[in-house]
PDB file of C-alpha atoms in Angstrom:
ATOM      1  CA  MET Y   1     -28.590 -20.119  10.419  1.00 52.00           C
ATOM      2  CA  LEU Y   2     -26.080 -17.842  11.432  1.00 62.00           C
ATOM      3  CA  SER Y   3     -25.002 -16.499  14.767  1.00 77.00           C
ATOM      4  CA  PHE Y   4     -23.673 -13.492  16.627  1.00 88.00           C
ATOM      5  CA  ILE Y   5     -20.343 -13.223  15.755  1.00 93.00           C
ATOM      6  CA  SER Y   6     -18.169 -12.301  18.444  1.00 94.00           C
ATOM      7  CA  TRP Y   7     -15.431  -9.958  16.898  1.00 96.00           C
ATOM      8  CA  ASN Y   8     -11.856  -9.137  18.407  1.00 95.00           C
ATOM      9  CA  ALA Y   9      -9.353  -9.349  15.523  1.00 94.00           C
ATOM     10  CA  ASP Y  10      -6.087  -8.101  16.754  1.00 95.00           C
ATOM     11  CA  PRO Y  11      -5.424  -4.842  13.622  1.00 93.00           C
ATOM     12  CA  VAL Y  12      -1.699  -5.408  14.398  1.00 92.00           C
ATOM     13  CA  LEU Y  13      -0.369  -8.787  11.504  1.00 90.00           C
ATOM     14  CA  PHE Y  14       2.920  -8.977  13.036  1.00 89.00           C
ATOM     15  CA  HIS Y  15       5.647  -6.993  14.204  1.00 86.00           C
ATOM     16  CA  ILE Y  16       8.798  -6.659  11.906  1.00 87.00           C
ATOM     17  CA  GLY Y  17      11.688  -4.867  15.598  1.00 84.00           C
ATOM     18  CA  PRO Y  18       9.350  -1.421  15.843  1.00 84.00           C
ATOM     19  CA  LEU Y  19       7.676  -1.481  12.812  1.00 84.00           C
ATOM     20  CA  ALA Y  20       4.030  -2.272  12.698  1.00 85.00           C
ATOM     21  CA  VAL Y  21       2.223  -3.929  10.342  1.00 87.00           C
ATOM     22  CA  ARG Y  22      -1.496  -3.069   9.723  1.00 90.00           C
ATOM     23  CA  TRP Y  23      -4.118  -5.394   8.664  1.00 92.00           C
ATOM     24  CA  TYR Y  24      -5.444  -1.957   6.770  1.00 87.00           C
ATOM     25  CA  GLY Y  25      -1.953  -1.171   5.647  1.00 86.00           C
ATOM     26  CA  LEU Y  26      -1.700  -4.932   3.281  1.00 92.00           C
ATOM     27  CA  MET Y  27      -4.601  -3.999   2.057  1.00 92.00           C
ATOM     28  CA  PHE Y  28      -4.022  -0.584   0.392  1.00 85.00           C
ATOM     29  CA  ALA Y  29      -0.714  -2.085  -0.545  1.00 89.00           C
ATOM     30  CA  ILE Y  30      -2.666  -5.057  -1.651  1.00 93.00           C
ATOM     31  CA  GLY Y  31      -4.887  -2.951  -3.846  1.00 90.00           C
ATOM     32  CA  PHE Y  32      -1.889  -0.655  -4.957  1.00 86.00           C
ATOM     33  CA  MET Y  33      -0.699  -3.674  -6.228  1.00 92.00           C
ATOM     34  CA  VAL Y  34      -3.278  -5.412  -8.380  1.00 94.00           C
ATOM     35  CA  GLY Y  35      -4.011  -2.056  -9.276  1.00 92.00           C
ATOM     36  CA  TYR Y  36      -1.101  -1.820 -10.888  1.00 92.00           C
ATOM     37  CA  MET Y  37      -1.812  -5.341 -12.573  1.00 95.00           C
ATOM     38  CA  ILE Y  38      -5.240  -4.375 -13.721  1.00 96.00           C
ATOM     39  CA  MET Y  39      -3.748  -0.722 -15.200  1.00 94.00           C
ATOM     40  CA  SER Y  40      -0.931  -2.250 -16.681  1.00 94.00           C
ATOM     41  CA  ARG Y  41      -3.579  -4.909 -18.665  1.00 94.00           C
ATOM     42  CA  MET Y  42      -5.774  -2.808 -19.762  1.00 94.00           C
ATOM     43  CA  PHE Y  43      -2.603   0.689 -21.263  1.00 92.00           C
ATOM     44  CA  LYS Y  44      -1.428  -2.620 -23.056  1.00 91.00           C
ATOM     45  CA  HIS Y  45      -5.030  -3.787 -24.388  1.00 90.00           C
ATOM     46  CA  GLU Y  46      -4.640   0.126 -25.758  1.00 88.00           C
ATOM     47  CA  GLY Y  47      -1.016   0.358 -27.179  1.00 88.00           C
ATOM     48  CA  VAL Y  48      -0.432   2.770 -24.364  1.00 88.00           C
ATOM     49  CA  PRO Y  49       3.374   3.769 -23.949  1.00 87.00           C
ATOM     50  CA  GLU Y  50       4.799   1.661 -20.782  1.00 84.00           C
ATOM     51  CA  LYS Y  51       7.021   4.170 -20.124  1.00 89.00           C
ATOM     52  CA  TRP Y  52       3.780   6.388 -18.739  1.00 92.00           C
ATOM     53  CA  LEU Y  53       2.403   3.241 -15.625  1.00 92.00           C
ATOM     54  CA  ASP Y  54       4.711   4.160 -13.019  1.00 92.00           C
ATOM     55  CA  ILE Y  55       4.272   8.213 -13.389  1.00 94.00           C
ATOM     56  CA  LEU Y  56       0.845   6.719 -13.266  1.00 93.00           C
ATOM     57  CA  LEU Y  57       1.182   5.283 -10.596  1.00 90.00           C
ATOM     58  CA  VAL Y  58       3.467   8.209  -8.293  1.00 92.00           C
ATOM     59  CA  TYR Y  59      -0.082   9.947  -8.906  1.00 92.00           C
ATOM     60  CA  LEU Y  60      -2.298   8.049  -7.864  1.00 89.00           C
ATOM     61  CA  VAL Y  61       0.016   6.889  -4.252  1.00 87.00           C
ATOM     62  CA  VAL Y  62       0.310  10.521  -4.105  1.00 91.00           C
ATOM     63  CA  SER Y  63      -2.879  11.856  -4.448  1.00 92.00           C
ATOM     64  CA  THR Y  64      -5.029   9.079  -3.109  1.00 87.00           C
ATOM     65  CA  VAL Y  65      -3.076   9.462   0.189  1.00 87.00           C
ATOM     66  CA  ILE Y  66      -3.649  14.231   0.259  1.00 91.00           C
ATOM     67  CA  GLY Y  67      -6.973  13.656  -0.395  1.00 89.00           C
ATOM     68  CA  ALA Y  68      -8.517  11.113   1.982  1.00 87.00           C
ATOM     69  CA  ARG Y  69      -5.952  13.453   4.577  1.00 88.00           C
ATOM     70  CA  LEU Y  70      -7.569  16.525   3.957  1.00 89.00           C
ATOM     71  CA  GLY Y  71     -10.876  14.999   3.480  1.00 85.00           C
ATOM     72  CA  HIS Y  72     -11.306  14.059   6.593  1.00 84.00           C
ATOM     73  CA  VAL Y  73      -9.078  16.699   8.467  1.00 86.00           C
ATOM     74  CA  LEU Y  74     -11.315  19.828   6.191  1.00 84.00           C
ATOM     75  CA  PHE Y  75     -14.596  17.659   6.968  1.00 81.00           C
ATOM     76  CA  TYR Y  76     -14.729  15.958  10.298  1.00 81.00           C
ATOM     77  CA  GLU Y  77     -11.895  17.377  12.635  1.00 83.00           C
ATOM     78  CA  TRP Y  78     -11.467  20.238  11.634  1.00 80.00           C
ATOM     79  CA  ASP Y  79     -11.601  22.186  14.605  1.00 81.00           C
ATOM     80  CA  TYR Y  80      -8.830  19.272  16.078  1.00 83.00           C
ATOM     81  CA  TYR Y  81      -5.987  20.273  13.503  1.00 85.00           C
ATOM     82  CA  SER Y  82      -6.548  23.700  12.462  1.00 83.00           C
ATOM     83  CA  SER Y  83      -5.155  23.658  16.347  1.00 83.00           C
ATOM     84  CA  HIS Y  84      -2.715  21.343  15.407  1.00 79.00           C
ATOM     85  CA  PRO Y  85      -1.103  21.871  12.307  1.00 83.00           C
ATOM     86  CA  ALA Y  86       1.141  19.418  12.085  1.00 83.00           C
ATOM     87  CA  GLU Y  87      -0.957  16.847  13.405  1.00 81.00           C
ATOM     88  CA  ILE Y  88      -2.178  16.593  10.107  1.00 82.00           C
ATOM     89  CA  LEU Y  89       1.283  14.405   8.852  1.00 78.00           C
ATOM     90  CA  LYS Y  90       0.516  11.923  10.371  1.00 76.00           C
ATOM     91  CA  VAL Y  91      -1.372   9.930   8.580  1.00 75.00           C
ATOM     92  CA  TRP Y  92       0.407   6.466  10.454  1.00 66.00           C
ATOM     93  CA  GLU Y  93      -2.419   7.483  13.000  1.00 67.00           C
ATOM     94  CA  GLY Y  94      -5.303   6.957  11.156  1.00 67.00           C
ATOM     95  CA  GLY Y  95      -8.224   9.765  10.002  1.00 76.00           C
ATOM     96  CA  LEU Y  96      -8.220   9.364   5.892  1.00 75.00           C
ATOM     97  CA  ALA Y  97     -11.701   9.820   4.392  1.00 80.00           C
ATOM     98  CA  SER Y  98     -12.833   8.039   0.936  1.00 78.00           C
ATOM     99  CA  HIS Y  99     -14.767  10.990  -0.252  1.00 80.00           C
ATOM    100  CA  GLY Y 100     -11.172  13.833  -0.183  1.00 85.00           C
ATOM    101  CA  ALA Y 101     -10.050  10.523  -1.542  1.00 85.00           C
ATOM    102  CA  THR Y 102     -11.288  10.937  -4.617  1.00 86.00           C
ATOM    103  CA  VAL Y 103     -11.358  14.296  -5.234  1.00 90.00           C
ATOM    104  CA  GLY Y 104      -7.788  14.650  -4.712  1.00 91.00           C
ATOM    105  CA  ILE Y 105      -7.739  11.072  -7.037  1.00 91.00           C
ATOM    106  CA  PHE Y 106      -9.573  12.834  -9.798  1.00 92.00           C
ATOM    107  CA  LEU Y 107      -7.984  16.774  -9.528  1.00 94.00           C
ATOM    108  CA  GLY Y 108      -3.749  14.296  -9.890  1.00 94.00           C
ATOM    109  CA  LEU Y 109      -4.994  11.694 -12.468  1.00 94.00           C
ATOM    110  CA  CYS Y 110      -6.138  15.710 -14.556  1.00 94.00           C
ATOM    111  CA  ILE Y 111      -3.002  16.076 -14.243  1.00 95.00           C
ATOM    112  CA  PHE Y 112      -1.301  13.421 -15.248  1.00 94.00           C
ATOM    113  CA  SER Y 113      -3.260  13.491 -18.297  1.00 92.00           C
ATOM    114  CA  TRP Y 114      -2.849  17.377 -18.708  1.00 91.00           C
ATOM    115  CA  CYS Y 115       1.497  16.545 -18.187  1.00 91.00           C
ATOM    116  CA  THR Y 116       1.736  13.298 -19.347  1.00 91.00           C
ATOM    117  CA  ALA Y 117      -0.684  11.973 -21.745  1.00 88.00           C
ATOM    118  CA  HIS Y 118      -1.326  15.214 -22.984  1.00 89.00           C
ATOM    119  CA  LYS Y 119      -5.682  13.348 -23.674  1.00 88.00           C
ATOM    120  CA  ASN Y 120      -8.635  14.015 -22.236  1.00 90.00           C
ATOM    121  CA  PRO Y 121      -8.714  13.059 -18.216  1.00 93.00           C
ATOM    122  CA  SER Y 122     -11.824  11.127 -18.955  1.00 94.00           C
ATOM    123  CA  TRP Y 123      -9.014   8.934 -20.887  1.00 93.00           C
ATOM    124  CA  VAL Y 124      -7.472   8.008 -18.049  1.00 94.00           C
ATOM    125  CA  ILE Y 125     -10.542   8.487 -14.786  1.00 95.00           C
ATOM    126  CA  ASP Y 126     -12.688   5.655 -17.176  1.00 96.00           C
ATOM    127  CA  LYS Y 127     -10.247   2.953 -16.533  1.00 95.00           C
ATOM    128  CA  VAL Y 128      -8.398   3.640 -13.416  1.00 95.00           C
ATOM    129  CA  VAL Y 129     -12.519   4.108 -11.100  1.00 96.00           C
ATOM    130  CA  VAL Y 130     -12.034  -0.793 -12.279  1.00 97.00           C
ATOM    131  CA  PRO Y 131      -8.655  -0.209  -9.645  1.00 95.00           C
ATOM    132  CA  ILE Y 132     -10.318   1.995  -7.089  1.00 93.00           C
ATOM    133  CA  ALA Y 133     -13.733   0.308  -7.305  1.00 96.00           C
ATOM    134  CA  LEU Y 134     -11.192  -3.755  -6.321  1.00 96.00           C
ATOM    135  CA  VAL Y 135      -9.215  -1.363  -3.302  1.00 92.00           C
ATOM    136  CA  GLY Y 136     -12.603   0.457  -2.060  1.00 92.00           C
ATOM    137  CA  GLY Y 137     -13.157  -3.097  -0.908  1.00 96.00           C
ATOM    138  CA  LEU Y 138     -10.138  -4.098   0.576  1.00 96.00           C
ATOM    139  CA  VAL Y 139     -10.085  -0.863   2.439  1.00 91.00           C
ATOM    140  CA  ARG Y 140     -13.740  -1.891   3.554  1.00 94.00           C
ATOM    141  CA  LEU Y 141     -11.674  -5.570   5.008  1.00 96.00           C
ATOM    142  CA  GLY Y 142      -8.844  -3.438   6.707  1.00 94.00           C
ATOM    143  CA  ASN Y 143     -11.763  -0.938   8.514  1.00 93.00           C
ATOM    144  CA  LEU Y 144     -12.722  -4.611   9.711  1.00 96.00           C
ATOM    145  CA  MET Y 145      -9.664  -5.863  10.477  1.00 96.00           C
ATOM    146  CA  ASN Y 146     -10.112  -2.389  13.206  1.00 94.00           C
ATOM    147  CA  SER Y 147     -13.223  -2.885  14.663  1.00 95.00           C
ATOM    148  CA  GLU Y 148     -13.509   0.649  13.404  1.00 91.00           C
ATOM    149  CA  ILE Y 149     -17.572   2.997  11.304  1.00 90.00           C
ATOM    150  CA  TYR Y 150     -18.836  -0.276  11.816  1.00 95.00           C
ATOM    151  CA  GLY Y 151     -23.673   0.176  12.205  1.00 94.00           C
ATOM    152  CA  ASP Y 152     -25.909   0.263  14.702  1.00 94.00           C
ATOM    153  CA  TYR Y 153     -26.625  -2.517  16.989  1.00 95.00           C
ATOM    154  CA  THR Y 154     -28.474  -5.094  15.072  1.00 94.00           C
ATOM    155  CA  THR Y 155     -30.553  -8.435  15.458  1.00 92.00           C
ATOM    156  CA  LEU Y 156     -30.162 -10.196  12.523  1.00 93.00           C
ATOM    157  CA  PRO Y 157     -28.112 -13.233  12.904  1.00 91.00           C
ATOM    158  CA  TRP Y 158     -24.648 -12.022  10.570  1.00 93.00           C
ATOM    159  CA  GLY Y 159     -24.294  -9.049  13.841  1.00 95.00           C
ATOM    160  CA  PHE Y 160     -20.455  -8.141  14.467  1.00 96.00           C
ATOM    161  CA  ILE Y 161     -19.763  -8.148  18.583  1.00 96.00           C
ATOM    162  CA  PHE Y 162     -16.923  -5.511  18.726  1.00 96.00           C
ATOM    163  CA  VAL Y 163     -15.156  -6.749  21.700  1.00 95.00           C
ATOM    164  CA  ARG Y 164     -12.286  -4.771  21.237  1.00 94.00           C
ATOM    165  CA  ASN Y 165     -14.392  -2.099  21.902  1.00 91.00           C
ATOM    166  CA  GLY Y 166     -16.240  -2.753  24.077  1.00 93.00           C
ATOM    167  CA  GLU Y 167     -19.730  -3.545  23.145  1.00 94.00           C
ATOM    168  CA  THR Y 168     -21.857  -6.880  24.071  1.00 94.00           C
ATOM    169  CA  LEU Y 169     -24.350  -6.408  21.366  1.00 94.00           C
ATOM    170  CA  PRO Y 170     -24.810  -7.395  18.346  1.00 95.00           C
ATOM    171  CA  ALA Y 171     -24.112  -4.480  15.062  1.00 96.00           C
ATOM    172  CA  HIS Y 172     -24.477  -4.499  11.633  1.00 97.00           C
ATOM    173  CA  PRO Y 173     -21.380  -5.539   9.845  1.00 97.00           C
ATOM    174  CA  THR Y 174     -21.524  -1.890   7.637  1.00 97.00           C
ATOM    175  CA  GLN Y 175     -17.737  -2.279   6.628  1.00 97.00           C
ATOM    176  CA  ILE Y 176     -18.144  -5.878   4.290  1.00 97.00           C
ATOM    177  CA  TYR Y 177     -21.733  -4.449   3.571  1.00 97.00           C
ATOM    178  CA  GLU Y 178     -19.420  -1.243   1.854  1.00 97.00           C
ATOM    179  CA  ALA Y 179     -17.095  -3.681   0.516  1.00 97.00           C
ATOM    180  CA  LEU Y 180     -19.372  -6.518  -1.116  1.00 98.00           C
ATOM    181  CA  CYS Y 181     -21.147  -3.168  -2.773  1.00 97.00           C
ATOM    182  CA  TYR Y 182     -16.897  -2.085  -3.858  1.00 97.00           C
ATOM    183  CA  PHE Y 183     -16.607  -5.673  -5.227  1.00 98.00           C
ATOM    184  CA  ALA Y 184     -19.689  -6.189  -7.290  1.00 98.00           C
ATOM    185  CA  LEU Y 185     -19.050  -2.762  -8.647  1.00 98.00           C
ATOM    186  CA  PHE Y 186     -15.150  -3.466 -10.219  1.00 98.00           C
ATOM    187  CA  GLY Y 187     -16.994  -6.908 -11.505  1.00 98.00           C
ATOM    188  CA  LEU Y 188     -19.385  -4.447 -13.346  1.00 98.00           C
ATOM    189  CA  LEU Y 189     -16.921  -1.821 -14.620  1.00 98.00           C
ATOM    190  CA  TRP Y 190     -14.413  -4.567 -15.445  1.00 97.00           C
ATOM    191  CA  TRP Y 191     -17.488  -6.284 -17.563  1.00 97.00           C
ATOM    192  CA  MET Y 192     -18.101  -2.827 -19.135  1.00 97.00           C
ATOM    193  CA  TYR Y 193     -14.019  -2.249 -20.101  1.00 96.00           C
ATOM    194  CA  TRP Y 194     -13.652  -5.710 -21.309  1.00 95.00           C
ATOM    195  CA  LYS Y 195     -16.930  -6.859 -22.759  1.00 94.00           C
ATOM    196  CA  ARG Y 196     -18.875  -3.364 -23.669  1.00 93.00           C
ATOM    197  CA  ASN Y 197     -15.881  -1.450 -24.234  1.00 92.00           C
ATOM    198  CA  ALA Y 198     -17.475   1.290 -22.591  1.00 94.00           C
ATOM    199  CA  GLU Y 199     -13.915   3.411 -22.161  1.00 91.00           C
ATOM    200  CA  GLU Y 200     -14.673   4.653 -25.409  1.00 92.00           C
ATOM    201  CA  ARG Y 201     -17.655   6.341 -24.206  1.00 95.00           C
ATOM    202  CA  PRO Y 202     -15.715   9.524 -22.316  1.00 95.00           C
ATOM    203  CA  TRP Y 203     -17.050   9.852 -18.540  1.00 96.00           C
ATOM    204  CA  LEU Y 204     -19.442   6.780 -18.398  1.00 97.00           C
ATOM    205  CA  MET Y 205     -17.442   4.238 -16.669  1.00 97.00           C
ATOM    206  CA  THR Y 206     -16.372   7.356 -14.024  1.00 97.00           C
ATOM    207  CA  GLY Y 207     -20.496   8.309 -13.962  1.00 97.00           C
ATOM    208  CA  VAL Y 208     -21.353   4.403 -12.875  1.00 98.00           C
ATOM    209  CA  PHE Y 209     -18.541   4.674 -10.552  1.00 97.00           C
ATOM    210  CA  PHE Y 210     -19.306   8.018  -9.192  1.00 96.00           C
ATOM    211  CA  ILE Y 211     -23.161   7.291  -9.121  1.00 98.00           C
ATOM    212  CA  TRP Y 212     -22.764   3.019  -7.041  1.00 98.00           C
ATOM    213  CA  THR Y 213     -20.216   3.851  -5.074  1.00 96.00           C
ATOM    214  CA  PHE Y 214     -21.785   6.839  -2.910  1.00 95.00           C
ATOM    215  CA  GLY Y 215     -25.204   6.365  -4.440  1.00 97.00           C
ATOM    216  CA  THR Y 216     -25.016   2.587  -1.857  1.00 96.00           C
ATOM    217  CA  ARG Y 217     -22.758   5.271   0.328  1.00 93.00           C
ATOM    218  CA  PHE Y 218     -25.774   6.701   1.209  1.00 96.00           C
ATOM    219  CA  LEU Y 219     -27.770   4.202   2.268  1.00 96.00           C
ATOM    220  CA  ILE Y 220     -25.420   2.457   4.242  1.00 96.00           C
ATOM    221  CA  GLU Y 221     -25.412   5.059   6.190  1.00 93.00           C
ATOM    222  CA  TYR Y 222     -28.600   5.101   7.577  1.00 93.00           C
ATOM    223  CA  ILE Y 223     -27.649   2.137   9.752  1.00 94.00           C
ATOM    224  CA  LYS Y 224     -24.445   3.065  10.044  1.00 90.00           C
ATOM    225  CA  ASN Y 225     -22.649   4.913  13.432  1.00 84.00           C
ATOM    226  CA  PRO Y 226     -21.351   8.889  12.357  1.00 78.00           C
ATOM    227  CA  GLN Y 227     -18.338   8.561  12.575  1.00 71.00           C
ATOM    228  CA  GLU Y 228     -17.949  12.161  14.810  1.00 70.00           C
ATOM    229  CA  SER Y 229     -20.663  12.711  17.905  1.00 71.00           C
ATOM    230  CA  TRP Y 230     -21.931  16.175  16.319  1.00 70.00           C
ATOM    231  CA  GLU Y 231     -23.174  13.816  13.637  1.00 74.00           C
ATOM    232  CA  ALA Y 232     -25.242  12.059  15.649  1.00 73.00           C
ATOM    233  CA  ASP Y 233     -28.364  14.983  15.257  1.00 75.00           C
ATOM    234  CA  MET Y 234     -27.987  15.471  12.357  1.00 82.00           C
ATOM    235  CA  VAL Y 235     -30.738  14.265   9.431  1.00 81.00           C
ATOM    236  CA  LEU Y 236     -28.384  13.756   6.899  1.00 88.00           C
ATOM    237  CA  ASN Y 237     -24.898  12.926   7.935  1.00 87.00           C
ATOM    238  CA  MET Y 238     -22.013  14.413   6.584  1.00 83.00           C
ATOM    239  CA  GLY Y 239     -20.675  10.882   4.598  1.00 85.00           C
ATOM    240  CA  GLN Y 240     -24.416  11.758   3.473  1.00 92.00           C
ATOM    241  CA  LEU Y 241     -23.345  15.174   2.303  1.00 92.00           C
ATOM    242  CA  LEU Y 242     -21.079  14.354   1.108  1.00 89.00           C
ATOM    243  CA  SER Y 243     -22.228  11.571  -1.344  1.00 93.00           C
ATOM    244  CA  ILE Y 244     -24.844  13.646  -2.774  1.00 96.00           C
ATOM    245  CA  PRO Y 245     -22.737  15.679  -4.989  1.00 95.00           C
ATOM    246  CA  PHE Y 246     -20.474  13.011  -6.269  1.00 94.00           C
ATOM    247  CA  ILE Y 247     -23.969  11.391  -6.857  1.00 97.00           C
ATOM    248  CA  LEU Y 248     -25.557  14.159  -9.501  1.00 98.00           C
ATOM    249  CA  ILE Y 249     -22.244  14.493 -11.040  1.00 97.00           C
ATOM    250  CA  GLY Y 250     -22.111  10.530 -11.663  1.00 97.00           C
ATOM    251  CA  ILE Y 251     -25.566  10.992 -13.627  1.00 98.00           C
ATOM    252  CA  GLY Y 252     -24.993  14.428 -15.965  1.00 98.00           C
ATOM    253  CA  MET Y 253     -21.093  11.240 -17.150  1.00 97.00           C
ATOM    254  CA  VAL Y 254     -23.737   8.865 -18.025  1.00 98.00           C
ATOM    255  CA  ALA Y 255     -26.569  11.643 -19.198  1.00 98.00           C
ATOM    256  CA  TRP Y 256     -23.317  12.712 -21.260  1.00 97.00           C
ATOM    257  CA  ALA Y 257     -21.958   9.635 -22.551  1.00 97.00           C
ATOM    258  CA  MET Y 258     -25.193   8.467 -23.501  1.00 96.00           C
ATOM    259  CA  SER Y 259     -25.643  11.493 -25.569  1.00 96.00           C
ATOM    260  CA  HIS Y 260     -22.358  11.140 -27.614  1.00 91.00           C
ATOM    261  CA  PRO Y 261     -20.443  10.314 -29.995  1.00 89.00           C
ATOM    262  CA  ARG Y 262     -17.919   6.903 -29.082  1.00 90.00           C
ATOM    263  CA  GLN Y 263     -14.169   8.698 -28.520  1.00 85.00           C
ATOM    264  CA  HIS Y 264     -11.578   5.859 -30.091  1.00 79.00           C
ATOM    265  CA  TRP Y 265      -8.589   6.728 -28.883  1.00 72.00           C
ATOM    266  CA  THR Y 266      -4.546   6.611 -29.865  1.00 71.00           C
ATOM    267  CA  PHE Y 267      -1.408   6.330 -28.560  1.00 67.00           C
ATOM    268  CA  PRO Y 268       2.726   7.923 -30.048  1.00 60.00           C
ATOM    269  CA  ASN Y 269       3.444   4.227 -29.186  1.00 52.00           C
ATOM    270  CA  HIS Y 270       3.107   1.101 -28.204  1.00 49.00           C
ATOM    271  CA  PHE Y 271       2.958  -0.472 -24.457  1.00 48.00           C
ATOM    272  CA  ALA Y 272       5.929  -2.653 -25.113  1.00 47.00           C
ATOM    273  CA  GLU Y 273       8.307   0.580 -27.043  1.00 49.00           C
ATOM    274  CA  THR Y 274      11.174  -2.411 -26.819  1.00 45.00           C
ATOM    275  CA  THR Y 275       9.955  -3.881 -29.373  1.00 44.00           C
ATOM    276  CA  THR Y 276       8.722  -0.698 -31.214  1.00 45.00           C
ATOM    277  CA  LYS Y 277      12.302  -0.074 -30.646  1.00 48.00           C
ATOM    278  CA  SER Y 278      13.329  -3.583 -32.608  1.00 42.00           C
ATOM    279  CA  ARG Y 279      11.094  -2.871 -35.271  1.00 41.00           C
ATOM    280  CA  LYS Y 280      12.538   0.875 -36.352  1.00 45.00           C
ATOM    281  CA  LYS Y 281      15.951  -1.564 -37.049  1.00 44.00           C
TER     282      LYS Y 281
END
């Protein structure tokens, strides 16, 4: 049997001069690097132009940060940021929302699809959700290192006592619960792509991602402390309310994907452009 865990992790991994390298930022960075390798393998598998990968990375980073930040500002602390608009730019001080990141990424990938790939957005979004699931799990581990967004008090033996926050009673480590859900989703999507050719059914993988991600988020919110004090008296908190539309959209995507024929994508040239050029000589 496990005993209660006294958790007092330092959010800062180390310092480089005046710069503090935090676990949360490191998890983000690792996620993007591994995600880049995953997308590289997928693009190579499908013969996608190599130069698209770097363009896609820029779209992902920018849309993730902007979407996550604006999501937090608009849905959780609008009263404060509407009076202090300059503070919105201080992303390094924290305040990111996964729902906002999802919308930002979706819009960013649509623009990438229309302007660069010239294909239906489902082509790239169905692939990107695979590494995003992995990144989501890593980010929740970053939340754990920050001793934030944990759950209600519990008597379960794996409860965490978040000492840094002045807690003396064990609470649900909901960061770990969510991380495990995201890692399981990553495994499922990886299997769907490489073993079941699910990318040939537009929106299927994205639909599964929405249902799983926001379905588990909806359930875990029941044992998670509210992020803002004004959520305390709500029957469904903001995280749950924002999750419902994504779950419904996901169900619609899966239904649409399974009722339409498979789609086979073609591309103008191969992933290894140098190889293509050598063949032309």
